[in-house]
Amino acid sequence: MSKTPTFICTACQSSHSKWSGRCDSCGEWNTIVEDKPPGIGHAGKISGTARGRKVQLTSLAAAESPPPRNPFGIAELDRTLGGGLVPASAVLVGGDPGIGKSTLLLQAASSFARMDRKSLYISGEEAPAQVCLRAERLGLSGAPVILAAETNLHDILTTLKAEAPELAIIDSIQTMWVDHVKGAPGSIAQVRTASQELTAFAKRQGCSVILVGHVTKDGQIAGPRVVEHMVDTVLYFEGDGSHHFRILRAVKNRFGPAHEIGVFEMTGGGLAELPNPSAMFLGDRNRPAPGSVVFAGIEGTRPVLVEFQALVAPSPHAQPRRAVIGWDSGRLAMILAVLEARCGVSFTGLDVYLNVAGGMKVTEPAADLAVATALLSARQDTALDENTVVFGEISLSGALRPVARTENRLKEARKLGFTAAIVPNPGDTGSGSEMLVRSMANLAQVVDRTFSVG
Ligand code: TYD
Ligand code: MG
């Protein structure tokens, strides 16, 4: 049986049925080659003369002790990493340009270096003088961080080998340039090769490497997405330009829990930690406002209260607007459809705006009920009692599904002065939380009991 050859793009690994000069997945030129598995003949037999060495096999029971951790002394960063930096690991810190990645990592490197751990900060974007100026503004001039401005990867690797630091920060991976690879710095082939070599260096030499990666708005070219599967840990630094809050979110962690977050505030003197962020994302709550609902959420291991704000207004357009910030627009469409189909609440001819206060991004499905309640409250122009928090997942049938860690959510809400909660039924009833808990089985009950929709 002869197999038709397949072709693969060496830049983005996409497969193609025929050769062409340009890859239509990533747009790179001359990167498509025939995909031949090395050393395996057509009959599936291993060809070639070199005989492999038998690898050492172990059992699951041969459990290794957890990896050692070197904390940075910045609690929000250490928690996001799962307790500190694992030696010989590779970490990617991604985020929009200007969000504060260089600031965070310069602070981290300084804190690390002050604990007598040799730290190198290599900038491909700024001259050492600029980095020094920033360090001065951050009050870090005295920290024994070693600086370099370089983009040639082989020079960097040679330097790292000679210096043997415990930590090397590469800011940013998009500026690195490998001479034997075609393409400009920032192209996928360059970014991938540079990351591969730096990650391999980290494992080989026992030096932790932190790569900084810019994400472009479309998340594609020069995006660090291609790097994600190579590194051990991926952190994203999020925030929106108009707010001072910044969230460091672990999206992948081979050595610890993912989805942990660290919360910072960008100040004139750099990033300040916010160790108790549960009230940071509440808007001005002096008086009840229609469309505003507080969601009792969980981010990583911590409860965080977040305010959802909805606005519903008659639309002047043939196709009404659906605008959403901080929440998934597909999920909003689903909730609008459930409200219409299961509860008879129509949003036809109405513009719908949904916003999460404080520049926070919410991904938990547990926020469904808070979104639905905010939409109902805005549509009916009726404020929900301002001392009530809401959480629960909504299914397509309109049923409310219980969510994890009800007790933690209620406790945190109580701590911040809330007295009542609307939650799914059945589920944990939150007994002992000293809250007035109203549990409801489906969305129609919420509509009937909380808002009279006519
Ligand atoms: P930066 O760390 O350069 O972002 P990135 O490396 O992600 O591109 O941060 C840039 C922004 O941070 C810039 O708009 C100015 C602001 N900033 C402060 O507000 N306070 C400070 O102390 C510093 C150093 C920067
Ligand atoms: Mg930068």
Tab-separated table of N, CA, C and O in Angstrom, residues 326-421:
chain	number	residue	atom	x	y	z
A	326	GLY	N	-14.836	41.973	29.050
A	326	GLY	CA	-14.475	41.185	30.245
A	326	GLY	C	-15.201	39.859	30.373
A	326	GLY	O	-15.057	39.164	31.377
A	327	TRP	N	-15.990	39.495	29.375
A	327	TRP	CA	-16.771	38.256	29.446
A	327	TRP	C	-16.903	37.760	28.017
A	327	TRP	O	-16.796	38.551	27.075
A	328	ASP	N	-17.167	36.478	27.840
A	328	ASP	CA	-17.199	35.896	26.503
A	328	ASP	C	-18.479	36.278	25.751
A	328	ASP	O	-19.579	36.098	26.270
A	329	SER	N	-18.320	36.797	24.524
A	329	SER	CA	-19.508	37.271	23.810
A	329	SER	C	-20.397	36.112	23.366
A	329	SER	O	-21.615	36.259	23.281
A	330	GLY	N	-19.805	34.945	23.111
A	330	GLY	CA	-20.603	33.776	22.742
A	330	GLY	C	-21.492	33.340	23.896
A	330	GLY	O	-22.650	32.957	23.731
A	331	ARG	N	-20.930	33.429	25.095
A	331	ARG	CA	-21.665	33.041	26.304
A	331	ARG	C	-22.815	34.028	26.560
A	331	ARG	O	-23.882	33.646	27.005
A	332	LEU	N	-22.577	35.321	26.250
A	332	LEU	CA	-23.645	36.318	26.396
A	332	LEU	C	-24.795	35.982	25.445
A	332	LEU	O	-25.969	36.019	25.830
A	333	ALA	N	-24.452	35.633	24.194
A	333	ALA	CA	-25.484	35.289	23.217
A	333	ALA	C	-26.299	34.095	23.717
A	333	ALA	O	-27.526	34.060	23.585
A	334	MET	N	-25.606	33.127	24.341
A	334	MET	CA	-26.297	31.939	24.851
A	334	MET	C	-27.284	32.320	25.963
A	334	MET	O	-28.429	31.874	25.976
A	335	ILE	N	-26.844	33.185	26.852
A	335	ILE	CA	-27.716	33.564	27.973
A	335	ILE	C	-28.927	34.354	27.475
A	335	ILE	O	-30.053	34.146	27.926
A	336	LEU	N	-28.705	35.230	26.477
A	336	LEU	CA	-29.832	35.971	25.889
A	336	LEU	C	-30.828	34.994	25.266
A	336	LEU	O	-32.042	35.141	25.400
A	337	ALA	N	-30.298	33.955	24.586
A	337	ALA	CA	-31.171	32.968	23.944
A	337	ALA	C	-31.957	32.164	24.979
A	337	ALA	O	-33.151	31.902	24.808
A	338	VAL	N	-31.294	31.798	26.092
A	338	VAL	CA	-31.988	31.035	27.145
A	338	VAL	C	-33.080	31.897	27.780
A	338	VAL	O	-34.196	31.436	28.028
A	339	LEU	N	-32.770	33.183	28.017
A	339	LEU	CA	-33.772	34.082	28.604
A	339	LEU	C	-35.002	34.177	27.699
A	339	LEU	O	-36.143	34.192	28.157
A	340	GLU	N	-34.742	34.224	26.396
A	340	GLU	CA	-35.844	34.352	25.435
A	340	GLU	C	-36.632	33.040	25.338
A	340	GLU	O	-37.854	33.032	25.450
A	341	ALA	N	-35.906	31.925	25.158
A	341	ALA	CA	-36.578	30.645	24.890
A	341	ALA	C	-37.208	30.029	26.132
A	341	ALA	O	-38.268	29.414	26.057
A	342	ARG	N	-36.564	30.148	27.293
A	342	ARG	CA	-37.056	29.452	28.491
A	342	ARG	C	-37.841	30.336	29.442
A	342	ARG	O	-38.546	29.852	30.297
A	343	CYS	N	-37.637	31.656	29.330
A	343	CYS	CA	-38.299	32.540	30.297
A	343	CYS	C	-39.223	33.549	29.599
A	343	CYS	O	-39.855	34.366	30.264
A	344	GLY	N	-39.228	33.538	28.275
A	344	GLY	CA	-40.094	34.459	27.537
A	344	GLY	C	-39.685	35.915	27.654
A	344	GLY	O	-40.496	36.812	27.485
A	345	VAL	N	-38.405	36.154	27.993
A	345	VAL	CA	-37.933	37.544	28.091
A	345	VAL	C	-37.182	37.875	26.800
A	345	VAL	O	-36.110	37.333	26.543
A	346	SER	N	-37.749	38.755	26.003
A	346	SER	CA	-37.160	39.013	24.694
A	346	SER	C	-36.269	40.254	24.708
A	346	SER	O	-36.583	41.253	25.367
A	347	PHE	N	-35.166	40.159	23.992
A	347	PHE	CA	-34.267	41.314	23.848
A	347	PHE	C	-34.270	41.809	22.398
A	347	PHE	O	-33.380	42.535	21.984
A	348	THR	N	-35.284	41.405	21.638
A	348	THR	CA	-35.392	41.825	20.242
A	348	THR	C	-35.532	43.351	20.175
A	348	THR	O	-36.289	43.934	20.947
A	349	GLY	N	-34.790	43.953	19.281
A	349	GLY	CA	-34.885	45.399	19.107
A	349	GLY	C	-34.193	46.189	20.213
A	349	GLY	O	-34.328	47.411	20.285
A	350	LEU	N	-33.455	45.484	21.085
A	350	LEU	CA	-32.767	46.184	22.184
A	350	LEU	C	-31.252	46.018	22.049
A	350	LEU	O	-30.766	44.918	21.769
A	351	ASP	N	-30.525	47.109	22.243
A	351	ASP	CA	-29.061	47.027	22.308
A	351	ASP	C	-28.695	46.489	23.685
A	351	ASP	O	-29.315	46.858	24.686
A	352	VAL	N	-27.668	45.627	23.746
A	352	VAL	CA	-27.232	45.078	25.033
A	352	VAL	C	-25.742	45.332	25.212
A	352	VAL	O	-24.938	44.991	24.343
A	353	TYR	N	-25.399	45.979	26.319
A	353	TYR	CA	-23.987	46.203	26.662
A	353	TYR	C	-23.706	45.520	27.989
A	353	TYR	O	-24.507	45.635	28.921
A	354	LEU	N	-22.572	44.815	28.050
A	354	LEU	CA	-22.207	44.143	29.304
A	354	LEU	C	-20.743	44.459	29.610
A	354	LEU	O	-19.889	44.388	28.727
A	355	ASN	N	-20.486	44.816	30.845
A	355	ASN	CA	-19.135	45.220	31.222
A	355	ASN	C	-18.777	44.635	32.584
A	355	ASN	O	-19.626	44.541	33.459
A	356	VAL	N	-17.520	44.207	32.740
A	356	VAL	CA	-17.054	43.759	34.050
A	356	VAL	C	-16.243	44.907	34.640
A	356	VAL	O	-15.317	45.403	33.993
A	357	ALA	N	-16.588	45.343	35.851
A	357	ALA	CA	-15.936	46.519	36.454
A	357	ALA	C	-14.462	46.257	36.735
A	357	ALA	O	-14.054	45.117	36.972
A	358	GLY	N	-13.664	47.300	36.668
A	358	GLY	CA	-12.256	47.230	37.089
A	358	GLY	C	-11.314	46.596	36.091
A	358	GLY	O	-10.167	46.332	36.401
A	359	GLY	N	-11.795	46.318	34.866
A	359	GLY	CA	-10.913	45.754	33.840
A	359	GLY	C	-10.631	44.278	34.046
A	359	GLY	O	-9.716	43.720	33.462
A	360	MET	N	-11.424	43.613	34.891
A	360	MET	CA	-11.242	42.187	35.158
A	360	MET	C	-11.829	41.370	34.005
A	360	MET	O	-12.793	41.784	33.379
A	361	LYS	N	-11.198	40.214	33.728
A	361	LYS	CA	-11.762	39.284	32.741
A	361	LYS	C	-12.283	38.074	33.497
A	361	LYS	O	-11.549	37.451	34.249
A	362	VAL	N	-13.552	37.746	33.308
A	362	VAL	CA	-14.133	36.599	34.008
A	362	VAL	C	-14.331	35.467	33.013
A	362	VAL	O	-14.848	35.673	31.914
A	363	THR	N	-13.876	34.258	33.386
A	363	THR	CA	-14.027	33.114	32.487
A	363	THR	C	-14.876	32.008	33.101
A	363	THR	O	-15.270	31.083	32.411
A	364	GLU	N	-15.172	32.122	34.400
A	364	GLU	CA	-15.930	31.063	35.076
A	364	GLU	C	-17.362	30.978	34.567
A	364	GLU	O	-18.071	31.994	34.560
A	365	PRO	N	-17.870	29.786	34.213
A	365	PRO	CA	-19.289	29.667	33.844
A	365	PRO	C	-20.211	29.985	35.025
A	365	PRO	O	-21.375	30.278	34.833
A	366	ALA	N	-19.646	29.944	36.246
A	366	ALA	CA	-20.445	30.264	37.431
A	366	ALA	C	-20.990	31.688	37.379
A	366	ALA	O	-21.909	32.043	38.120
A	367	ALA	N	-20.438	32.519	36.479
A	367	ALA	CA	-20.913	33.898	36.387
A	367	ALA	C	-22.176	34.013	35.531
A	367	ALA	O	-22.776	35.090	35.456
A	368	ASP	N	-22.611	32.912	34.901
A	368	ASP	CA	-23.808	32.940	34.040
A	368	ASP	C	-24.997	33.621	34.711
A	368	ASP	O	-25.650	34.482	34.134
A	369	LEU	N	-25.270	33.178	35.949
A	369	LEU	CA	-26.463	33.683	36.628
A	369	LEU	C	-26.330	35.173	36.949
A	369	LEU	O	-27.312	35.907	36.884
A	370	ALA	N	-25.097	35.604	37.255
A	370	ALA	CA	-24.881	37.028	37.524
A	370	ALA	C	-25.131	37.840	36.259
A	370	ALA	O	-25.728	38.921	36.293
A	371	VAL	N	-24.697	37.293	35.106
A	371	VAL	CA	-24.905	37.988	33.833
A	371	VAL	C	-26.407	38.062	33.540
A	371	VAL	O	-26.939	39.130	33.201
A	372	ALA	N	-27.102	36.931	33.689
A	372	ALA	CA	-28.543	36.901	33.407
A	372	ALA	C	-29.280	37.880	34.318
A	372	ALA	O	-30.167	38.621	33.872
A	373	THR	N	-28.891	37.911	35.596
A	373	THR	CA	-29.549	38.804	36.550
A	373	THR	C	-29.285	40.271	36.194
A	373	THR	O	-30.191	41.106	36.265
A	374	ALA	N	-28.046	40.565	35.777
A	374	ALA	CA	-27.722	41.941	35.384
A	374	ALA	C	-28.537	42.349	34.156
A	374	ALA	O	-29.053	43.473	34.081
A	375	LEU	N	-28.692	41.428	33.207
A	375	LEU	CA	-29.464	41.730	31.990
A	375	LEU	C	-30.934	41.977	32.335
A	375	LEU	O	-31.548	42.932	31.839
A	376	LEU	N	-31.486	41.120	33.211
A	376	LEU	CA	-32.890	41.280	33.610
A	376	LEU	C	-33.086	42.598	34.354
A	376	LEU	O	-34.041	43.334	34.099
A	377	SER	N	-32.153	42.872	35.266
A	377	SER	CA	-32.238	44.089	36.065
A	377	SER	C	-32.190	45.335	35.166
A	377	SER	O	-32.952	46.289	35.358
A	378	ALA	N	-31.311	45.295	34.154
A	378	ALA	CA	-31.198	46.441	33.242
A	378	ALA	C	-32.452	46.556	32.375
A	378	ALA	O	-32.973	47.650	32.159
A	379	ARG	N	-32.954	45.423	31.909
A	379	ARG	CA	-34.108	45.453	31.003
A	379	ARG	C	-35.347	45.967	31.740
A	379	ARG	O	-36.149	46.705	31.176
A	380	GLN	N	-35.500	45.569	33.010
A	380	GLN	CA	-36.679	45.967	33.781
A	380	GLN	C	-36.465	47.290	34.502
A	380	GLN	O	-37.366	47.762	35.189
A	381	ASP	N	-35.257	47.837	34.382
A	381	ASP	CA	-34.906	49.066	35.079
A	381	ASP	C	-35.193	48.951	36.587
A	381	ASP	O	-35.686	49.875	37.224
A	382	THR	N	-34.909	47.767	37.111
A	382	THR	CA	-35.151	47.489	38.526
A	382	THR	C	-33.831	47.062	39.157
A	382	THR	O	-33.217	46.109	38.684
A	383	ALA	N	-33.423	47.760	40.190
A	383	ALA	CA	-32.150	47.394	40.816
A	383	ALA	C	-32.323	46.176	41.704
A	383	ALA	O	-33.347	46.027	42.376
A	384	LEU	N	-31.322	45.319	41.683
A	384	LEU	CA	-31.286	44.187	42.615
A	384	LEU	C	-30.823	44.756	43.952
A	384	LEU	O	-30.067	45.717	43.980
A	385	ASP	N	-31.296	44.155	45.045
A	385	ASP	CA	-30.859	44.597	46.365
A	385	ASP	C	-29.334	44.661	46.403
A	385	ASP	O	-28.655	43.711	46.011
A	386	GLU	N	-28.785	45.805	46.850
A	386	GLU	CA	-27.333	46.008	46.715
A	386	GLU	C	-26.496	45.140	47.642
A	386	GLU	O	-25.279	45.097	47.523
A	387	ASN	N	-27.155	44.438	48.581
A	387	ASN	CA	-26.392	43.575	49.477
A	387	ASN	C	-26.442	42.114	49.069
A	387	ASN	O	-26.171	41.227	49.874
A	388	THR	N	-26.820	41.874	47.800
A	388	THR	CA	-26.965	40.497	47.329
A	388	THR	C	-25.843	40.136	46.359
A	388	THR	O	-25.495	40.929	45.492
A	389	VAL	N	-25.295	38.919	46.527
A	389	VAL	CA	-24.366	38.392	45.524
A	389	VAL	C	-25.049	37.250	44.782
A	389	VAL	O	-26.005	36.664	45.291
A	390	VAL	N	-24.552	36.961	43.579
A	390	VAL	CA	-25.196	35.979	42.719
A	390	VAL	C	-24.131	35.080	42.108
A	390	VAL	O	-23.053	35.557	41.753
A	391	PHE	N	-24.402	33.778	42.019
A	391	PHE	CA	-23.550	32.897	41.218
A	391	PHE	C	-24.294	31.629	40.846
A	391	PHE	O	-25.244	31.242	41.521
A	392	GLY	N	-23.897	30.992	39.759
A	392	GLY	CA	-24.524	29.758	39.291
A	392	GLY	C	-24.343	29.624	37.797
A	392	GLY	O	-24.273	30.620	37.087
A	393	GLU	N	-24.263	28.374	37.342
A	393	GLU	CA	-24.123	28.136	35.909
A	393	GLU	C	-25.505	27.898	35.323
A	393	GLU	O	-26.370	27.325	35.978
A	394	ILE	N	-25.727	28.347	34.088
A	394	ILE	CA	-27.029	28.162	33.443
A	394	ILE	C	-26.875	27.157	32.313
A	394	ILE	O	-25.962	27.272	31.492
A	395	SER	N	-27.766	26.158	32.256
A	395	SER	CA	-27.699	25.215	31.142
A	395	SER	C	-28.670	25.677	30.058
A	395	SER	O	-29.498	26.559	30.278
A	396	LEU	N	-28.577	25.062	28.875
A	396	LEU	CA	-29.422	25.492	27.762
A	396	LEU	C	-30.899	25.286	28.057
A	396	LEU	O	-31.754	25.948	27.480
A	397	SER	N	-31.215	24.366	28.979
A	397	SER	CA	-32.618	24.134	29.329
A	397	SER	C	-33.155	25.228	30.260
A	397	SER	O	-34.333	25.258	30.560
A	398	GLY	N	-32.267	26.086	30.732
A	398	GLY	CA	-32.675	27.119	31.675
A	398	GLY	C	-32.480	26.688	33.124
A	398	GLY	O	-32.706	27.463	34.049
A	399	ALA	N	-32.045	25.427	33.333
A	399	ALA	CA	-31.813	24.948	34.699
A	399	ALA	C	-30.543	25.582	35.254
A	399	ALA	O	-29.611	25.883	34.499
A	400	LEU	N	-30.529	25.786	36.578
A	400	LEU	CA	-29.327	26.322	37.220
A	400	LEU	C	-28.501	25.157	37.737
A	400	LEU	O	-29.033	24.259	38.380
A	401	ARG	N	-27.215	25.179	37.442
A	401	ARG	CA	-26.337	24.099	37.901
A	401	ARG	C	-25.500	24.594	39.057
A	401	ARG	O	-24.965	25.694	39.005
A	402	PRO	N	-25.365	23.764	40.092
A	402	PRO	CA	-24.527	24.172	41.221
A	402	PRO	C	-23.067	24.307	40.794
A	402	PRO	O	-22.634	23.651	39.839
A	403	VAL	N	-22.337	25.146	41.474
A	403	VAL	CA	-20.929	25.360	41.138
A	403	VAL	C	-20.058	25.018	42.339
A	403	VAL	O	-20.558	24.876	43.459
A	404	ALA	N	-18.774	24.875	42.100
A	404	ALA	CA	-17.856	24.466	43.160
A	404	ALA	C	-17.657	25.577	44.187
A	404	ALA	O	-17.820	26.749	43.886
A	405	ARG	N	-17.324	25.183	45.377
A	405	ARG	CA	-16.871	26.064	46.451
A	405	ARG	C	-17.864	27.159	46.841
A	405	ARG	O	-17.498	28.317	47.030
A	406	THR	N	-19.144	26.735	46.957
A	406	THR	CA	-20.204	27.657	47.373
A	406	THR	C	-19.866	28.323	48.704
A	406	THR	O	-20.026	29.531	48.864
A	407	GLU	N	-19.350	27.505	49.643
A	407	GLU	CA	-19.116	28.029	50.981
A	407	GLU	C	-18.084	29.158	50.981
A	407	GLU	O	-18.281	30.187	51.629
A	408	ASN	N	-17.011	28.956	50.214
A	408	ASN	CA	-15.972	30.003	50.139
A	408	ASN	C	-16.536	31.299	49.571
A	408	ASN	O	-16.201	32.391	50.026
A	409	ARG	N	-17.356	31.147	48.542
A	409	ARG	CA	-17.935	32.328	47.891
A	409	ARG	C	-18.802	33.088	48.881
A	409	ARG	O	-18.724	34.318	49.004
A	410	LEU	N	-19.645	32.341	49.626
A	410	LEU	CA	-20.561	32.998	50.557
A	410	LEU	C	-19.798	33.653	51.712
A	410	LEU	O	-20.115	34.762	52.122
A	411	LYS	N	-18.772	32.964	52.191
A	411	LYS	CA	-17.983	33.502	53.309
A	411	LYS	C	-17.330	34.826	52.938
A	411	LYS	O	-17.325	35.773	53.719
A	412	GLU	N	-16.759	34.867	51.744
A	412	GLU	CA	-16.076	36.079	51.308
A	412	GLU	C	-17.079	37.225	51.162
A	412	GLU	O	-16.797	38.364	51.537
A	413	ALA	N	-18.257	36.904	50.609
A	413	ALA	CA	-19.290	37.921	50.433
A	413	ALA	C	-19.715	38.470	51.793
A	413	ALA	O	-19.866	39.682	51.977
A	414	ARG	N	-19.858	37.559	52.763
A	414	ARG	CA	-20.260	37.967	54.114
A	414	ARG	C	-19.199	38.900	54.705
A	414	ARG	O	-19.501	39.915	55.307
A	415	LYS	N	-17.938	38.517	54.485
A	415	LYS	CA	-16.823	39.308	55.012
A	415	LYS	C	-16.861	40.731	54.471
A	415	LYS	O	-16.478	41.677	55.149
A	416	LEU	N	-17.317	40.870	53.220
A	416	LEU	CA	-17.327	42.198	52.607
A	416	LEU	C	-18.657	42.920	52.800
A	416	LEU	O	-18.941	43.908	52.130
A	417	GLY	N	-19.493	42.397	53.692
A	417	GLY	CA	-20.694	43.127	54.076
A	417	GLY	C	-21.951	42.767	53.309
A	417	GLY	O	-22.985	43.419	53.482
A	418	PHE	N	-21.892	41.745	52.447
A	418	PHE	CA	-23.111	41.331	51.747
A	418	PHE	C	-23.921	40.436	52.684
A	418	PHE	O	-23.358	39.734	53.531
A	419	THR	N	-25.242	40.475	52.525
A	419	THR	CA	-26.081	39.727	53.478
A	419	THR	C	-26.951	38.665	52.821
A	419	THR	O	-27.542	37.845	53.500
A	420	ALA	N	-27.082	38.688	51.488
A	420	ALA	CA	-27.962	37.726	50.819
A	420	ALA	C	-27.294	37.195	49.559
A	420	ALA	O	-26.373	37.809	49.026
A	421	ALA	N	-27.782	36.018	49.107
A	421	ALA	CA	-27.207	35.422	47.893
A	421	ALA	C	-28.284	34.691	47.108
A	421	ALA	O	-29.200	34.106	47.688
